[in-house]
Short mmCIF file of C-alpha atoms in Angstrom, two decimals:
data_model
loop_
_atom_site.label_atom_id
_atom_site.label_comp_id
_atom_site.label_asym_id
_atom_site.label_seq_id
_atom_site.Cartn_x
_atom_site.Cartn_y
_atom_site.Cartn_z
CA MET O 1 -28.03 10.60 -25.28
CA ASP O 2 -26.06 8.14 -27.83
CA HIS O 3 -29.02 5.66 -28.42
CA GLU O 4 -31.30 5.62 -31.53
CA VAL O 5 -35.03 6.30 -31.12
CA GLU O 6 -37.05 4.52 -33.85
CA THR O 7 -40.11 6.55 -34.93
CA GLN O 8 -43.38 5.65 -36.35
CA THR O 9 -44.10 5.92 -40.05
CA PRO O 10 -46.62 8.44 -41.32
CA GLU O 11 -49.20 5.91 -41.37
CA GLY O 12 -49.10 5.46 -37.68
CA THR O 13 -47.72 1.82 -38.03
CA PRO O 14 -44.34 1.32 -36.12
CA PRO O 15 -41.51 -0.35 -37.80
CA SER O 16 -40.74 -3.73 -36.45
CA VAL O 17 -40.19 -3.38 -32.58
CA ARG O 18 -37.10 -4.51 -31.10
CA ARG O 19 -37.22 -2.68 -27.52
CA LEU O 20 -40.48 -2.75 -25.75
CA LEU O 21 -41.35 -0.93 -22.56
CA VAL O 22 -44.52 -2.35 -21.15
CA LEU O 23 -46.41 -0.32 -18.55
CA GLY O 24 -49.64 -0.82 -16.41
CA ARG O 25 -50.89 -0.56 -12.79
CA PRO O 26 -50.30 -3.33 -10.12
CA GLY O 27 -52.79 -6.02 -10.94
CA SER O 28 -53.26 -5.06 -14.59
CA GLY O 29 -52.18 -8.12 -16.28
CA LYS O 30 -48.66 -6.85 -17.03
CA THR O 31 -46.81 -9.85 -15.87
CA ALA O 32 -49.01 -12.22 -17.89
CA PHE O 33 -48.79 -10.20 -21.00
CA LEU O 34 -45.10 -9.78 -21.02
CA LEU O 35 -44.74 -13.71 -20.12
CA GLY O 36 -47.22 -14.91 -22.95
CA THR O 37 -45.63 -12.25 -25.42
CA ALA O 38 -42.16 -13.63 -24.67
CA LEU O 39 -43.14 -17.21 -25.11
CA TYR O 40 -44.85 -16.62 -28.34
CA LEU O 41 -41.91 -14.86 -29.71
CA ARG O 42 -39.63 -17.47 -28.68
CA GLU O 43 -41.65 -20.05 -30.28
CA ARG O 44 -41.21 -18.15 -33.63
CA GLY O 45 -37.57 -18.48 -33.31
CA ILE O 46 -36.76 -14.90 -32.03
CA GLU O 47 -34.31 -14.14 -29.39
CA VAL O 48 -35.91 -12.63 -26.18
CA ARG O 49 -34.40 -11.03 -23.35
CA TYR O 50 -35.93 -9.48 -20.08
CA LEU O 51 -35.28 -6.51 -17.97
CA LYS O 52 -37.08 -4.97 -15.05
CA PRO O 53 -35.20 -1.95 -14.33
CA VAL O 54 -37.23 -0.90 -11.11
CA GLY O 55 -37.99 -4.15 -9.12
CA PHE O 56 -40.35 -4.27 -6.37
CA ALA O 57 -40.46 -5.95 -2.82
CA PHE O 58 -42.48 -4.79 -0.17
CA GLY O 59 -39.68 -4.50 2.35
CA GLY O 60 -37.26 -3.15 -0.25
CA GLU O 61 -35.36 -6.10 0.03
CA GLY O 62 -34.74 -9.40 -1.66
CA GLU O 63 -35.46 -10.44 -5.36
CA ASP O 64 -38.09 -9.17 -7.52
CA ALA O 65 -40.84 -12.04 -7.99
CA ASP O 66 -41.46 -11.22 -11.93
CA ALA O 67 -37.67 -11.22 -12.56
CA HIS O 68 -37.27 -14.76 -10.81
CA LEU O 69 -40.46 -15.84 -12.68
CA MET O 70 -39.02 -14.58 -16.26
CA GLY O 71 -35.58 -15.54 -15.58
CA ARG O 72 -36.65 -19.52 -14.75
CA VAL O 73 -39.31 -19.60 -17.72
CA LEU O 74 -37.29 -18.45 -20.01
CA GLY O 75 -33.99 -19.99 -18.99
CA LEU O 76 -32.21 -16.68 -18.76
CA SER O 77 -28.53 -16.89 -17.78
CA GLU O 78 -28.74 -13.73 -15.49
CA PRO O 79 -29.70 -13.99 -11.97
CA PRO O 80 -32.80 -12.05 -10.83
CA THR O 81 -30.73 -9.60 -9.26
CA ALA O 82 -29.35 -8.67 -12.79
CA LEU O 83 -32.66 -8.73 -14.37
CA ALA O 84 -34.04 -6.37 -11.81
CA PRO O 85 -30.99 -4.29 -11.08
CA LEU O 86 -32.95 -2.05 -8.44
CA VAL O 87 -35.38 -3.28 -5.90
CA ILE O 88 -37.57 -0.93 -3.95
CA GLY O 89 -40.16 -1.07 -1.39
CA VAL O 90 -43.50 0.82 -1.07
CA HIS O 91 -41.57 3.53 0.75
CA ALA O 92 -38.70 4.17 -1.64
CA PHE O 93 -37.06 7.12 0.12
CA ALA O 94 -37.09 5.62 3.84
CA GLY O 95 -33.25 4.93 3.47
CA ASP O 96 -30.28 6.85 2.60
CA VAL O 97 -31.26 9.49 -0.27
CA GLU O 98 -27.61 9.95 -1.73
CA GLU O 99 -27.30 6.15 -1.73
CA LEU O 100 -30.79 5.96 -3.59
CA ALA O 101 -29.75 8.67 -5.93
CA ARG O 102 -26.42 6.53 -6.69
CA MET O 103 -28.40 3.31 -7.30
CA VAL O 104 -30.85 4.95 -9.31
CA GLU O 105 -27.99 6.23 -11.59
CA GLU O 106 -26.22 2.76 -11.73
CA MET O 107 -29.45 1.25 -12.68
CA LEU O 108 -30.08 3.95 -15.60
CA ALA O 109 -26.59 3.17 -17.03
CA ARG O 110 -27.14 -0.30 -17.09
CA VAL O 111 -30.43 0.18 -18.99
CA GLU O 112 -28.83 2.21 -21.62
CA ALA O 113 -26.15 -0.31 -21.90
CA LEU O 114 -28.71 -2.96 -22.40
CA GLY O 115 -30.82 -0.66 -24.86
CA ARG O 116 -27.67 -0.73 -26.91
CA ASP O 117 -26.39 -4.35 -26.70
CA ALA O 118 -29.81 -5.96 -27.13
CA ARG O 119 -30.12 -4.98 -30.76
CA SER O 120 -30.02 -8.64 -32.04
CA ALA O 121 -32.78 -9.52 -29.89
CA VAL O 122 -36.20 -8.42 -28.77
CA LEU O 123 -35.88 -6.83 -25.48
CA LEU O 124 -39.12 -6.73 -23.26
CA ALA O 125 -38.73 -4.42 -20.31
CA ASP O 126 -41.19 -4.37 -17.35
CA GLY O 127 -42.07 -0.90 -16.38
CA PRO O 128 -42.74 -0.12 -12.76
CA GLY O 129 -46.17 -0.48 -11.41
CA ARG O 130 -46.59 3.67 -11.20
CA PRO O 131 -44.95 5.33 -14.10
CA TYR O 132 -43.95 8.27 -12.00
CA ARG O 133 -41.82 6.03 -9.47
CA LEU O 134 -38.31 7.53 -8.98
CA ALA O 135 -39.45 10.63 -10.82
CA ALA O 136 -37.53 12.70 -7.72
CA PHE O 137 -34.32 11.04 -9.15
CA GLY O 138 -34.82 10.92 -12.95
CA GLY O 139 -35.56 7.15 -13.06
CA ASP O 140 -39.25 7.32 -13.90
CA SER O 141 -40.79 5.29 -16.79
CA LEU O 142 -40.21 7.93 -19.61
CA ALA O 143 -36.61 8.39 -18.56
CA LEU O 144 -36.24 4.50 -18.82
CA GLY O 145 -37.99 4.45 -22.09
CA GLU O 146 -35.52 7.21 -23.34
CA ARG O 147 -32.44 5.06 -22.23
CA LEU O 148 -33.63 2.15 -23.88
CA GLY O 149 -34.82 3.87 -27.19
CA ALA O 150 -38.00 1.61 -26.40
CA HIS O 151 -41.78 1.68 -27.98
CA LEU O 152 -44.25 2.26 -25.20
CA ALA O 153 -47.04 -0.40 -24.56
CA TYR O 154 -49.36 -0.11 -21.83
CA VAL O 155 -51.99 -2.58 -20.14
CA VAL O 156 -55.04 -1.66 -18.86
CA ARG O 157 -57.36 -3.36 -16.88
CA PRO O 158 -61.02 -2.27 -17.41
CA LYS O 159 -61.82 -2.88 -13.77
CA ASP O 160 -59.75 0.20 -12.71
CA GLY O 161 -62.34 2.46 -14.66
CA ASP O 162 -61.73 5.40 -16.60
CA ASP O 163 -59.09 6.73 -14.53
CA ALA O 164 -56.66 3.86 -15.84
CA LEU O 165 -57.44 4.68 -19.42
CA ASP O 166 -56.61 8.47 -18.73
CA GLU O 167 -53.46 7.40 -17.20
CA ALA O 168 -52.41 5.43 -20.08
CA VAL O 169 -53.26 7.90 -22.47
CA PHE O 170 -51.47 10.65 -20.58
CA ILE O 171 -48.37 8.85 -20.12
CA LEU O 172 -48.31 7.77 -23.90
CA GLU O 173 -48.66 11.36 -25.09
CA ARG O 174 -45.70 12.50 -22.86
CA GLY O 175 -43.88 9.83 -23.94
CA ARG O 176 -44.47 10.64 -27.79
CA GLU O 177 -43.51 14.30 -26.87
CA ARG O 178 -40.10 12.74 -25.67
CA GLY O 179 -39.59 10.88 -28.78
CA LEU O 180 -40.97 7.46 -27.85
CA PRO O 181 -43.12 5.88 -30.27
CA TRP O 182 -46.30 3.74 -29.46
CA ALA O 183 -46.83 0.19 -29.64
CA GLY O 184 -50.32 0.33 -28.42
CA ILE O 185 -52.78 -0.62 -25.45
CA VAL O 186 -53.63 -3.92 -24.26
CA PHE O 187 -57.10 -4.54 -22.45
CA SER O 188 -56.16 -7.09 -19.92
CA ALA O 189 -58.64 -9.26 -17.55
CA VAL O 190 -61.59 -8.30 -19.54
CA ARG O 191 -64.97 -9.57 -18.33
CA PRO O 192 -68.06 -10.16 -20.74
CA HIS O 193 -69.77 -7.24 -19.26
CA GLU O 194 -67.00 -4.94 -19.94
CA GLU O 195 -66.39 -5.76 -23.76
CA ALA O 196 -69.04 -3.13 -24.50
CA GLN O 197 -67.58 -0.59 -22.60
CA ILE O 198 -64.17 -1.14 -24.71
CA GLU O 199 -65.85 -1.07 -27.90
CA GLU O 200 -68.47 1.58 -27.50
CA VAL O 201 -66.25 4.31 -25.34
CA TYR O 202 -62.63 3.38 -24.99
CA ARG O 203 -61.72 2.05 -28.30
CA PRO O 204 -63.49 5.53 -30.05
CA ILE O 205 -61.57 7.62 -27.58
CA LEU O 206 -58.27 5.87 -28.57
CA VAL O 207 -58.97 5.89 -32.16
CA ARG O 208 -59.53 9.80 -32.01
CA LYS O 209 -55.95 9.87 -30.37
CA GLY O 210 -54.34 7.67 -32.97
CA ILE O 211 -53.14 5.27 -30.35
CA PRO O 212 -53.34 1.70 -31.57
CA VAL O 213 -55.40 -1.09 -29.51
CA LEU O 214 -53.34 -4.12 -29.79
CA GLY O 215 -56.28 -6.48 -28.46
CA SER O 216 -58.27 -7.60 -25.38
CA VAL O 217 -57.17 -10.51 -23.14
CA PRO O 218 -60.06 -12.09 -21.21
CA TYR O 219 -60.26 -12.25 -17.41
CA THR O 220 -58.63 -15.72 -16.25
CA PRO O 221 -58.43 -16.03 -12.38
CA ALA O 222 -55.34 -18.34 -12.99
CA LEU O 223 -53.42 -15.33 -14.27
CA SER O 224 -55.45 -12.40 -12.80
CA ALA O 225 -56.49 -13.05 -9.38
CA PRO O 226 -54.07 -13.30 -6.50
CA THR O 227 -54.82 -15.88 -3.82
CA ALA O 228 -55.24 -15.59 0.09
CA ARG O 229 -51.71 -17.05 0.44
CA VAL O 230 -50.40 -14.13 -1.38
CA PHE O 231 -52.07 -11.46 0.63
CA ALA O 232 -50.60 -13.24 3.81
CA SER O 233 -47.13 -13.54 2.32
CA VAL O 234 -47.23 -9.61 1.48
CA LEU O 235 -49.01 -8.75 4.62
CA GLY O 236 -47.23 -10.83 7.45
CA GLY O 237 -49.02 -10.70 10.58
CA LYS O 238 -50.78 -13.84 12.25
CA LEU O 239 -52.39 -16.18 10.06
CA TYR O 240 -55.15 -18.61 11.54
CA GLU O 241 -55.43 -21.22 8.84
CA THR O 242 -59.24 -21.74 9.39
CA GLY O 243 -59.70 -22.18 5.59
CA PRO O 244 -57.62 -22.91 2.52
CA LEU O 245 -55.37 -20.36 1.36
CA ASP O 246 -55.52 -21.09 -2.55
CA ARG O 247 -58.72 -19.43 -3.17
CA PRO O 248 -58.45 -16.29 -5.51
CA VAL O 249 -59.22 -12.78 -4.26
CA GLU O 250 -60.96 -10.94 -7.01
CA ARG O 251 -61.86 -7.81 -4.96
CA VAL O 252 -60.70 -6.13 -1.68
CA LEU O 253 -63.41 -4.37 0.50
CA VAL O 254 -63.13 -2.37 3.54
CA GLY O 255 -65.64 -2.89 6.32
CA ALA O 256 -66.24 0.46 7.81
CA MET O 257 -70.17 0.45 7.90
CA THR O 258 -72.79 -0.99 10.11
CA PRO O 259 -73.05 -4.78 10.05
CA GLU O 260 -76.61 -4.69 8.34
CA ARG O 261 -75.46 -2.37 5.46
CA ALA O 262 -72.17 -4.03 5.20
CA LEU O 263 -73.67 -7.57 4.90
CA ALA O 264 -75.91 -6.39 1.95
CA TYR O 265 -72.73 -4.91 0.41
CA PHE O 266 -70.26 -7.98 0.88
CA ARG O 267 -72.85 -10.13 -0.64
CA ARG O 268 -72.82 -8.22 -4.07
CA PHE O 269 -69.56 -9.77 -4.74
CA SER O 270 -67.77 -13.16 -4.86
CA ASN O 271 -64.29 -14.34 -4.01
CA VAL O 272 -63.71 -11.49 -1.96
CA ALA O 273 -61.21 -10.27 1.03
CA VAL O 274 -62.61 -7.86 3.55
CA ILE O 275 -60.50 -5.50 5.82
CA THR O 276 -61.93 -4.43 9.08
CA GLY O 277 -60.60 -3.88 12.71
CA GLY O 278 -60.01 -6.52 14.98
CA ASP O 279 -62.39 -4.92 17.30
CA ARG O 280 -65.51 -4.96 14.99
CA THR O 281 -66.58 -8.35 15.85
CA GLU O 282 -70.19 -7.78 14.68
CA LEU O 283 -68.70 -6.49 11.03
CA ALA O 284 -66.17 -9.60 10.81
CA ALA O 285 -69.02 -11.92 11.45
CA ALA O 286 -71.22 -10.17 8.60
CA ALA O 287 -68.34 -10.47 6.26
CA LEU O 288 -68.04 -14.26 7.07
CA GLU O 289 -71.69 -14.62 5.57
CA ALA O 290 -70.59 -13.54 2.38
CA ASP O 291 -68.35 -15.40 -0.32
CA LEU O 292 -65.29 -14.56 1.37
CA SER O 293 -61.62 -16.15 0.57
CA LEU O 294 -59.62 -13.96 3.46
CA LEU O 295 -60.62 -11.75 6.24
CA ILE O 296 -58.07 -9.40 7.25
CA LEU O 297 -58.34 -7.81 10.94
CA SER O 298 -56.32 -4.65 11.54
CA GLY O 299 -55.13 -3.13 14.58
CA GLY O 300 -53.37 -6.02 16.05
CA ILE O 301 -56.50 -6.94 18.14
CA GLU O 302 -56.94 -10.60 18.78
CA PRO O 303 -60.28 -11.75 17.11
CA ASP O 304 -63.27 -12.91 19.28
CA VAL O 305 -63.28 -16.42 19.58
CA ARG O 306 -66.75 -16.48 18.18
CA VAL O 307 -65.22 -14.91 14.81
CA LEU O 308 -62.63 -17.83 14.64
CA VAL O 309 -65.07 -20.39 15.25
CA ARG O 310 -67.18 -19.05 12.54
CA ALA O 311 -64.36 -18.91 10.30
CA GLU O 312 -63.72 -22.48 10.52
CA GLU O 313 -67.00 -23.35 9.81
CA LYS O 314 -67.09 -21.29 6.62
CA GLY O 315 -63.57 -22.32 5.73
CA VAL O 316 -62.32 -18.85 5.54
CA PRO O 317 -58.84 -18.06 6.76
CA VAL O 318 -58.07 -15.07 9.11
CA LEU O 319 -55.26 -12.77 9.04
CA LEU O 320 -54.28 -10.48 11.87
CA VAL O 321 -52.06 -7.52 11.22
CA ASP O 322 -50.85 -4.75 13.54
CA GLU O 323 -51.18 -1.78 10.96
CA ASP O 324 -54.45 0.28 11.01
CA THR O 325 -57.39 -0.42 8.31
CA TYR O 326 -56.02 2.56 5.93
CA THR O 327 -52.39 1.45 5.97
CA VAL O 328 -53.43 -2.13 5.11
CA ALA O 329 -55.78 -1.08 2.39
CA ARG O 330 -53.00 1.19 0.90
CA LYS O 331 -50.56 -1.75 1.04
CA VAL O 332 -52.99 -4.14 -0.62
CA GLU O 333 -53.26 -1.99 -3.66
CA GLU O 334 -49.95 -3.35 -4.73
CA VAL O 335 -51.01 -7.01 -4.36
CA SER O 336 -51.39 -8.73 -7.59
CA ARG O 337 -51.16 -12.27 -9.07
CA VAL O 338 -47.97 -13.69 -8.38
CA LEU O 339 -47.24 -16.29 -11.15
CA ASP O 340 -45.07 -19.02 -10.19
CA ALA O 341 -42.52 -20.78 -12.66
CA ASP O 342 -43.42 -24.14 -11.22
CA ASP O 343 -47.30 -23.32 -11.88
CA LYS O 344 -47.02 -25.00 -15.37
CA GLU O 345 -50.81 -24.61 -15.79
CA ALA O 346 -50.51 -20.79 -15.34
CA VAL O 347 -47.49 -20.63 -17.61
CA GLU O 348 -49.27 -22.49 -20.46
CA THR O 349 -52.24 -20.36 -19.93
CA ALA O 350 -50.49 -17.28 -20.46
CA LYS O 351 -48.76 -18.19 -23.53
CA ARG O 352 -52.01 -19.74 -25.17
CA ILE O 353 -54.22 -16.89 -24.33
CA VAL O 354 -51.81 -14.28 -25.44
CA ALA O 355 -51.32 -16.28 -28.77
CA GLN O 356 -55.08 -16.39 -29.12
CA THR O 357 -55.91 -13.10 -28.86
CA LEU O 358 -52.75 -10.94 -29.39
CA GLY O 359 -50.79 -13.10 -32.05
CA ARG O 360 -51.83 -11.02 -34.91
CA SER O 361 -50.93 -7.85 -33.43
CA LEU O 362 -47.61 -9.21 -32.10
CA ASP O 363 -46.70 -10.46 -35.60
CA ALA O 364 -47.11 -6.73 -37.01
CA LEU O 365 -45.51 -5.24 -33.95
CA PHE O 366 -42.48 -7.50 -34.15
CA GLY O 367 -42.17 -7.99 -37.72
CA ILE O 368 -43.37 -11.62 -37.85
CA SER O 369 -44.34 -12.93 -41.43
CA SER O 370 -47.35 -15.19 -41.70
CA GLY O 371 -44.89 -17.80 -43.03
CA ASP O 372 -43.27 -17.81 -39.30
CA ARG O 373 -46.43 -18.68 -37.58
CA SER O 374 -46.75 -22.06 -36.25
#
């Protein structure tokens, strides 16, 4: 390859980063981190470019929502189709395999060209929600990093458990073996009870590995929790607006137990969405006695009228979908908070929280002197 990959100094501190590939699971807070970082850098007079090589849309068609957001907020001249040159869905291989292979090659060529051309600016590249996406076609996250000559950053949400940290360490180490230096790990959507886990368990692990920790971003519903409306938009189906759609969904539960056990389980959490079969009337009724943001009924079976009456009394929207419970549960794994460029409060929140919690780390990472700070 004809691009130049920067290396870390012997002390482990990377030089000023110009191309950053940010990875993280769906819902990890990656988009909020990228948005806040872009706005932080622009306020300090740094030109910022954005690219999401592998965009995502549930049907595999249309614009990528993150590319649309970043293009509008940053006032970029490129349309979303240029910022996210390849858009795939949950079933990426459903179409013509040869055509997909050609599209991946075109995307990689664009990524490599942009990696060369963007040296006068900071290029923030938004990696796919799963680092192995398109590995069968040579378009996985590490291949993207090589084409860009980028540093790797990983956004980890403690809520996703130890497995998420393992994934981040594994990918970062495989990246380093391929010449990709580390920028570090960001802990996102951190709740107060998770701070001890980070400091007492995760940080020592990363210190042993020599992986920098850029900082922790606290949990903020405006940035982290998708609304019931987002779930309805993503899943489709028939929506009974028996309650408001703007409530956050902070946890998704699957109802597959007795109503008595389910009620005790559901009541342990707040702002939840529950998925259960449309024929499980007693289980749906139990869910409606919890702090519910959305009731999702699978199997295409029309709900009992008593469920709809109780949902209206409790102010909970009900979504009826045709797929089975397992398929719906797999789909919602990819659902995350969709930040809207018109949501000025969310945009300002991302900018403010990143500046407050990660400002000094970003200064060191991108070579910003103290005199450049506002």
